[in-house]
Amino acid sequence: MDFTEVSVSQDKKGKKKKNKNPKKKSASQEDGGAEVEVKEEGDEKMEKTEAAAAFPPTFSVSEIKNKQRRHLMFMKLKQEKRKQKMQLKKKKKKEREALGDKAPPKEVPKTIENQRVYDETTVDPEDEEVAFDEGTDEFSAYFNGLTNPKVLITTSDRPRGRTVRFCEQLATVIPDAHVYYRRGLALKRIIPQCVARNFTYLMVINEDRKVPNGLVLCHLPDGPTAHFKVSSVRLRKEIKRRGKDPTEHSPEVILNNFTTRLGHSIGRMFAALFPQDPQFIGRQVATFHNQRDFIFFRFHRYIFKNEKRVGIQELGPRFTLKLRSLQKGTFDSKFGEYEWVLKRHEMDACRRKFQL
């Protein structure tokens, strides 16, 4: 028999030239002797290329350079999403109708209002302490029918046209309200004159850069005095589809979401601006709606269309208030005692905690 000699160097070279991607990998030590086949990277690349060929690449509208075409494509995608959303909504509605009483309850979306942090000063309407405070506070004479509201509306020094029109329109909303110009008088001199003429409220509209930006509401003769920031003022001409000017009937008053002790006192202060006996013939409603410590004022006229439907029409003006401070007694900027003052960086740190 013939034998061929193999050099040791060639054997070593043969050992070094191993395939970088082994086809099989022994797993006898790990899985008890069973052998597991592992795919090569080349096969994985082939599968990826086949998948890429089968499905088109992801498309982004932002990659379109033409602005008009990009806008059209964006609107189409938006319409498709809206259609899918409506189809899903109809499908869920049919399922709920089919299940009837066995249908699961609807999910309540999470909002800042329903995730509100509990406040210890929240008012319980049936609390005896709250009822006692209401019977002895500064507004008790109004709610007991002993006094009738009478409001004096004035402005800061040298008001501009927009502020003057805003005061005049407020006087048409609040019954028995009178507008007088300031003429450079200090508020400490105006308050005794108002008390002598049986006014129950002094309302001062401040302005900055020809725009109303502040409101001081002083209850007479013993206070309290509230200072508000005014924003988003819309006069009657600026409101679309507004109704005719309001009549002289006493409107109804709606107070929403004044739940804390502070909010309760602010709500009573607003309620004391209007007569307690509304004239329902006028069908007019003044609404103070508190949401996230912003007080939205709206003035509407309503009409009953049938037993289930009611039509409303905004009359104006509209504005938004933000409470800055509440002071005991009448207005006194130097020696006044404050019950509550807004501290923005401390009180507004948590978005889910409200003061009113």
XYZ file of C-alpha atoms in Angstrom:
356
model
C 0.000 0.000 0.000
C 1.184 3.509 -0.845
C 1.091 6.213 1.805
C 1.195 9.937 1.112
C 2.896 12.169 3.563
C 1.151 15.339 4.711
C 3.193 18.157 6.172
C 2.290 19.554 9.571
C 2.254 23.156 8.269
C -0.407 22.314 5.687
C -2.509 20.634 8.374
C -2.297 23.750 10.513
C -3.252 25.926 7.569
C -6.237 23.722 6.938
C -7.327 24.113 10.511
C -7.012 27.886 10.314
C -9.122 28.120 7.185
C -12.424 27.495 8.863
C -15.749 28.715 7.616
C -16.704 31.883 9.434
C -20.413 31.000 9.277
C -20.869 27.397 10.482
C -23.946 25.628 9.254
C -24.432 23.437 12.288
C -23.821 24.095 15.906
C -23.611 21.259 18.408
C -25.724 21.823 21.474
C -25.192 18.436 23.081
C -23.606 19.988 26.159
C -26.522 22.436 26.653
C -29.621 20.453 25.597
C -28.621 16.939 26.512
C -27.028 15.900 23.277
C -29.653 17.217 20.851
C -28.277 18.983 17.823
C -29.845 22.254 16.703
C -29.402 23.618 13.222
C -28.667 27.340 12.958
C -29.304 29.238 9.763
C -26.513 31.014 8.070
C -26.366 34.788 7.898
C -26.523 34.555 4.145
C -29.915 32.866 4.350
C -31.175 35.578 6.726
C -30.048 38.273 4.290
C -31.877 36.501 1.484
C -35.075 36.376 3.531
C -34.768 40.089 4.341
C -34.319 41.007 0.699
C -37.321 38.869 -0.244
C -39.450 40.585 2.459
C -38.278 43.973 1.224
C -39.234 43.032 -2.292
C -42.630 41.753 -1.192
C -43.603 44.833 0.854
C -43.013 48.474 -0.208
C -40.768 50.630 1.991
C -42.305 52.864 4.646
C -43.510 56.166 3.197
C -43.362 59.509 4.991
C -45.305 62.562 3.846
C -42.573 64.865 5.118
C -40.212 63.499 2.429
C -42.307 65.083 -0.343
C -40.595 68.293 -1.400
C -43.491 69.857 -3.278
C -45.562 71.818 -0.746
C -48.931 71.491 -2.485
C -48.536 67.750 -3.097
C -47.361 67.266 0.484
C -50.446 69.096 1.766
C -52.774 66.994 -0.418
C -51.198 63.750 0.735
C -51.437 64.867 4.353
C -55.146 65.663 3.970
C -55.775 62.272 2.353
C -54.046 60.454 5.201
C -56.029 62.512 7.688
C -59.315 61.598 5.957
C -58.393 57.908 5.959
C -57.637 58.015 9.687
C -60.955 59.767 10.308
C -62.817 57.113 8.305
C -61.131 54.320 10.225
C -61.987 56.016 13.502
C -65.648 56.418 12.491
C -65.876 52.792 11.352
C -64.445 51.606 14.656
C -66.869 53.836 16.528
C -69.868 52.456 14.575
C -68.660 48.914 15.148
C -68.442 49.471 18.912
C -71.878 51.097 18.895
C -73.421 48.078 17.127
C -71.738 45.731 19.582
C -73.119 47.715 22.523
C -76.627 47.678 21.006
C -76.407 43.938 20.435
C -75.276 43.261 24.001
C -77.869 45.616 25.492
C -77.741 45.666 29.287
C -74.786 43.275 29.288
C -72.585 45.826 27.507
C -69.534 46.917 29.518
C -69.535 50.500 30.872
C -67.987 53.212 28.729
C -64.441 54.221 29.504
C -64.120 57.651 31.074
C -61.197 59.610 29.570
C -58.629 60.964 31.989
C -58.642 64.752 32.283
C -57.013 67.242 34.616
C -60.396 67.965 36.201
C -61.312 64.379 37.125
C -57.710 63.716 38.258
C -57.851 66.729 40.551
C -55.920 66.569 43.840
C -58.327 66.532 46.777
C -58.505 69.813 48.683
C -59.226 69.806 52.415
C -61.267 73.005 52.132
C -63.850 71.491 49.793
C -67.323 72.679 50.840
C -70.108 70.265 51.709
C -73.465 72.029 51.115
C -75.063 70.157 54.025
C -72.335 71.064 56.520
C -73.637 72.929 59.580
C -70.494 75.051 59.870
C -70.824 76.227 56.276
C -74.501 77.065 56.820
C -73.609 79.081 59.931
C -70.911 81.019 58.024
C -73.367 81.782 55.218
C -75.864 83.168 57.724
C -73.325 85.519 59.319
C -71.066 86.655 56.469
C -71.092 90.010 54.630
C -73.565 88.761 51.981
C -76.204 87.392 54.371
C -78.301 90.603 54.218
C -78.557 90.236 50.440
C -79.550 86.557 50.521
C -82.072 87.237 53.303
C -83.755 89.904 51.155
C -82.883 92.832 53.439
C -80.871 94.778 50.812
C -81.019 95.096 47.034
C -77.855 95.193 44.923
C -76.758 98.538 43.508
C -73.479 98.639 41.581
C -71.167 101.512 40.685
C -68.883 100.814 37.701
C -65.875 103.040 37.127
C -62.518 102.870 35.356
C -58.904 103.827 35.833
C -57.755 107.361 35.078
C -58.259 108.542 31.482
C -59.751 105.339 30.017
C -59.728 104.607 26.299
C -62.695 103.776 24.085
C -62.578 99.979 24.425
C -62.612 100.122 28.230
C -65.483 102.621 28.224
C -67.564 100.417 25.896
C -66.815 97.391 28.062
C -68.113 99.232 31.159
C -71.247 100.345 29.333
C -72.017 96.790 28.203
C -71.434 95.449 31.730
C -74.006 97.982 32.975
C -76.605 96.473 30.616
C -75.893 92.971 31.982
C -76.021 93.840 35.720
C -79.358 95.351 36.792
C -79.261 98.670 38.661
C -75.652 99.350 37.602
C -74.388 102.914 37.036
C -71.265 103.990 35.143
C -69.298 107.000 36.414
C -65.976 108.286 35.169
C -63.052 108.344 37.614
C -61.835 111.943 37.093
C -58.640 111.352 39.043
C -60.262 110.523 42.396
C -58.607 107.970 44.693
C -60.584 104.871 45.580
C -60.391 105.714 49.301
C -62.346 108.895 48.542
C -64.812 107.156 46.215
C -65.779 104.404 48.712
C -67.327 106.745 51.379
C -69.342 108.497 48.656
C -70.636 105.133 47.401
C -71.635 104.085 50.927
C -73.476 107.383 51.427
C -75.456 106.772 48.209
C -76.411 103.200 49.193
C -74.231 101.399 46.652
C -73.541 97.764 47.555
C -70.674 97.237 45.110
C -67.806 99.204 43.602
C -66.407 97.730 40.378
C -63.210 99.234 38.940
C -62.010 98.268 35.442
C -58.280 98.837 34.906
C -56.590 98.920 31.515
C -53.127 98.563 30.022
C -52.247 99.593 26.462
C -55.880 100.453 25.721
C -57.061 96.946 26.707
C -58.958 96.018 29.933
C -56.633 93.864 32.042
C -57.834 94.108 35.667
C -60.987 94.196 37.789
C -61.356 95.271 41.435
C -64.639 94.152 43.011
C -65.323 95.744 46.395
C -68.378 94.790 48.441
C -69.746 97.720 50.452
C -69.768 98.816 53.191
C -67.591 96.218 54.984
C -65.870 94.325 52.197
C -64.404 91.943 51.146
C -62.420 93.138 48.115
C -61.325 90.831 45.292
C -58.746 91.614 42.619
C -58.977 89.747 39.297
C -56.911 89.631 36.149
C -59.108 90.176 33.060
C -58.308 88.549 29.714
C -59.986 87.483 26.458
C -62.441 90.384 26.438
C -64.902 90.259 23.523
C -67.398 93.031 23.027
C -70.765 92.495 21.383
C -69.661 93.564 17.908
C -66.821 91.041 18.011
C -69.053 88.027 18.755
C -70.289 86.077 15.737
C -73.973 85.187 15.460
C -74.822 87.209 18.536
C -78.381 88.058 19.511
C -80.021 91.427 19.968
C -79.137 93.674 22.884
C -80.304 92.375 26.287
C -83.523 93.621 27.799
C -83.960 95.181 31.234
C -85.212 91.948 32.799
C -83.263 90.558 35.771
C -81.271 87.556 34.496
C -80.812 84.160 36.063
C -77.381 83.396 37.533
C -75.508 80.080 37.177
C -72.398 79.350 39.267
C -70.372 76.263 38.278
C -67.536 74.427 40.085
C -66.986 76.780 43.035
C -66.271 73.919 45.448
C -63.687 75.113 48.015
C -64.214 77.589 50.843
C -62.438 80.272 48.823
C -64.435 79.437 45.697
C -67.645 79.414 47.712
C -67.038 82.966 48.968
C -66.132 84.159 45.459
C -69.305 82.579 44.073
C -71.433 84.316 46.712
C -69.739 87.593 45.808
C -70.745 87.169 42.164
C -74.273 86.099 43.104
C -74.755 89.255 45.198
C -74.239 91.389 42.068
C -77.635 90.347 40.676
C -81.147 90.554 42.191
C -82.264 87.384 43.872
C -85.643 87.330 42.086
C -84.894 86.632 38.375
C -87.523 87.489 35.786
C -87.939 84.319 33.734
C -89.903 86.183 31.071
C -86.667 87.742 29.819
C -85.081 84.266 29.291
C -81.582 85.651 30.023
C -78.818 83.786 31.869
C -75.508 85.050 33.289
C -73.013 82.197 33.799
C -69.825 82.159 35.899
C -68.056 78.907 35.055
C -64.920 77.983 37.008
C -62.490 75.665 35.246
C -58.905 75.193 36.440
C -59.191 78.412 38.510
C -60.170 80.450 35.442
C -63.640 82.012 35.692
C -65.408 82.290 32.315
C -68.309 84.732 32.039
C -70.997 84.263 29.390
C -74.365 85.951 28.880
C -77.034 84.084 26.884
C -80.669 84.185 25.887
C -82.469 80.835 25.630
C -85.664 79.531 24.059
C -87.430 76.174 24.423
C -87.839 74.600 20.984
C -89.604 71.510 22.301
C -89.645 69.320 25.383
C -86.098 68.071 24.821
C -84.281 70.810 22.886
C -83.267 74.281 24.025
C -81.702 76.918 21.791
C -79.262 79.469 23.218
C -77.892 82.648 21.716
C -74.964 84.585 23.145
C -75.562 88.260 23.828
C -72.162 89.373 25.146
C -69.857 90.630 26.402
C -67.589 87.728 27.289
C -64.409 87.734 29.367
C -62.205 85.557 31.590
C -61.187 86.244 35.188
C -58.263 84.949 37.236
C -58.298 85.630 40.988
C -55.186 87.443 42.222
C -56.070 88.300 45.812
C -58.903 88.477 48.316
C -58.716 91.234 50.927
C -60.687 91.730 54.128
C -62.631 94.962 54.361
C -62.739 97.621 51.672
C -59.916 98.485 49.292
C -56.682 99.412 51.102
C -53.443 98.878 49.213
C -51.101 99.802 52.115
C -52.624 98.516 55.353
C -55.154 95.989 54.083
C -55.307 92.459 55.503
C -55.318 89.783 52.816
C -57.198 86.521 53.248
C -55.659 84.927 50.170
C -52.936 85.927 47.682
C -51.936 84.025 44.560
C -48.336 82.776 44.671
C -47.715 81.447 41.220
C -44.499 79.455 41.713
C -45.830 77.735 44.840
C -49.516 77.229 44.004
C -49.171 76.514 40.284
C -46.416 73.917 40.719
C -48.930 71.051 40.507
C -51.264 71.266 37.515
C -53.898 69.066 39.166
C -54.351 71.209 42.277
C -56.861 74.063 42.155
C -57.748 76.786 44.649
C -61.357 77.505 43.676
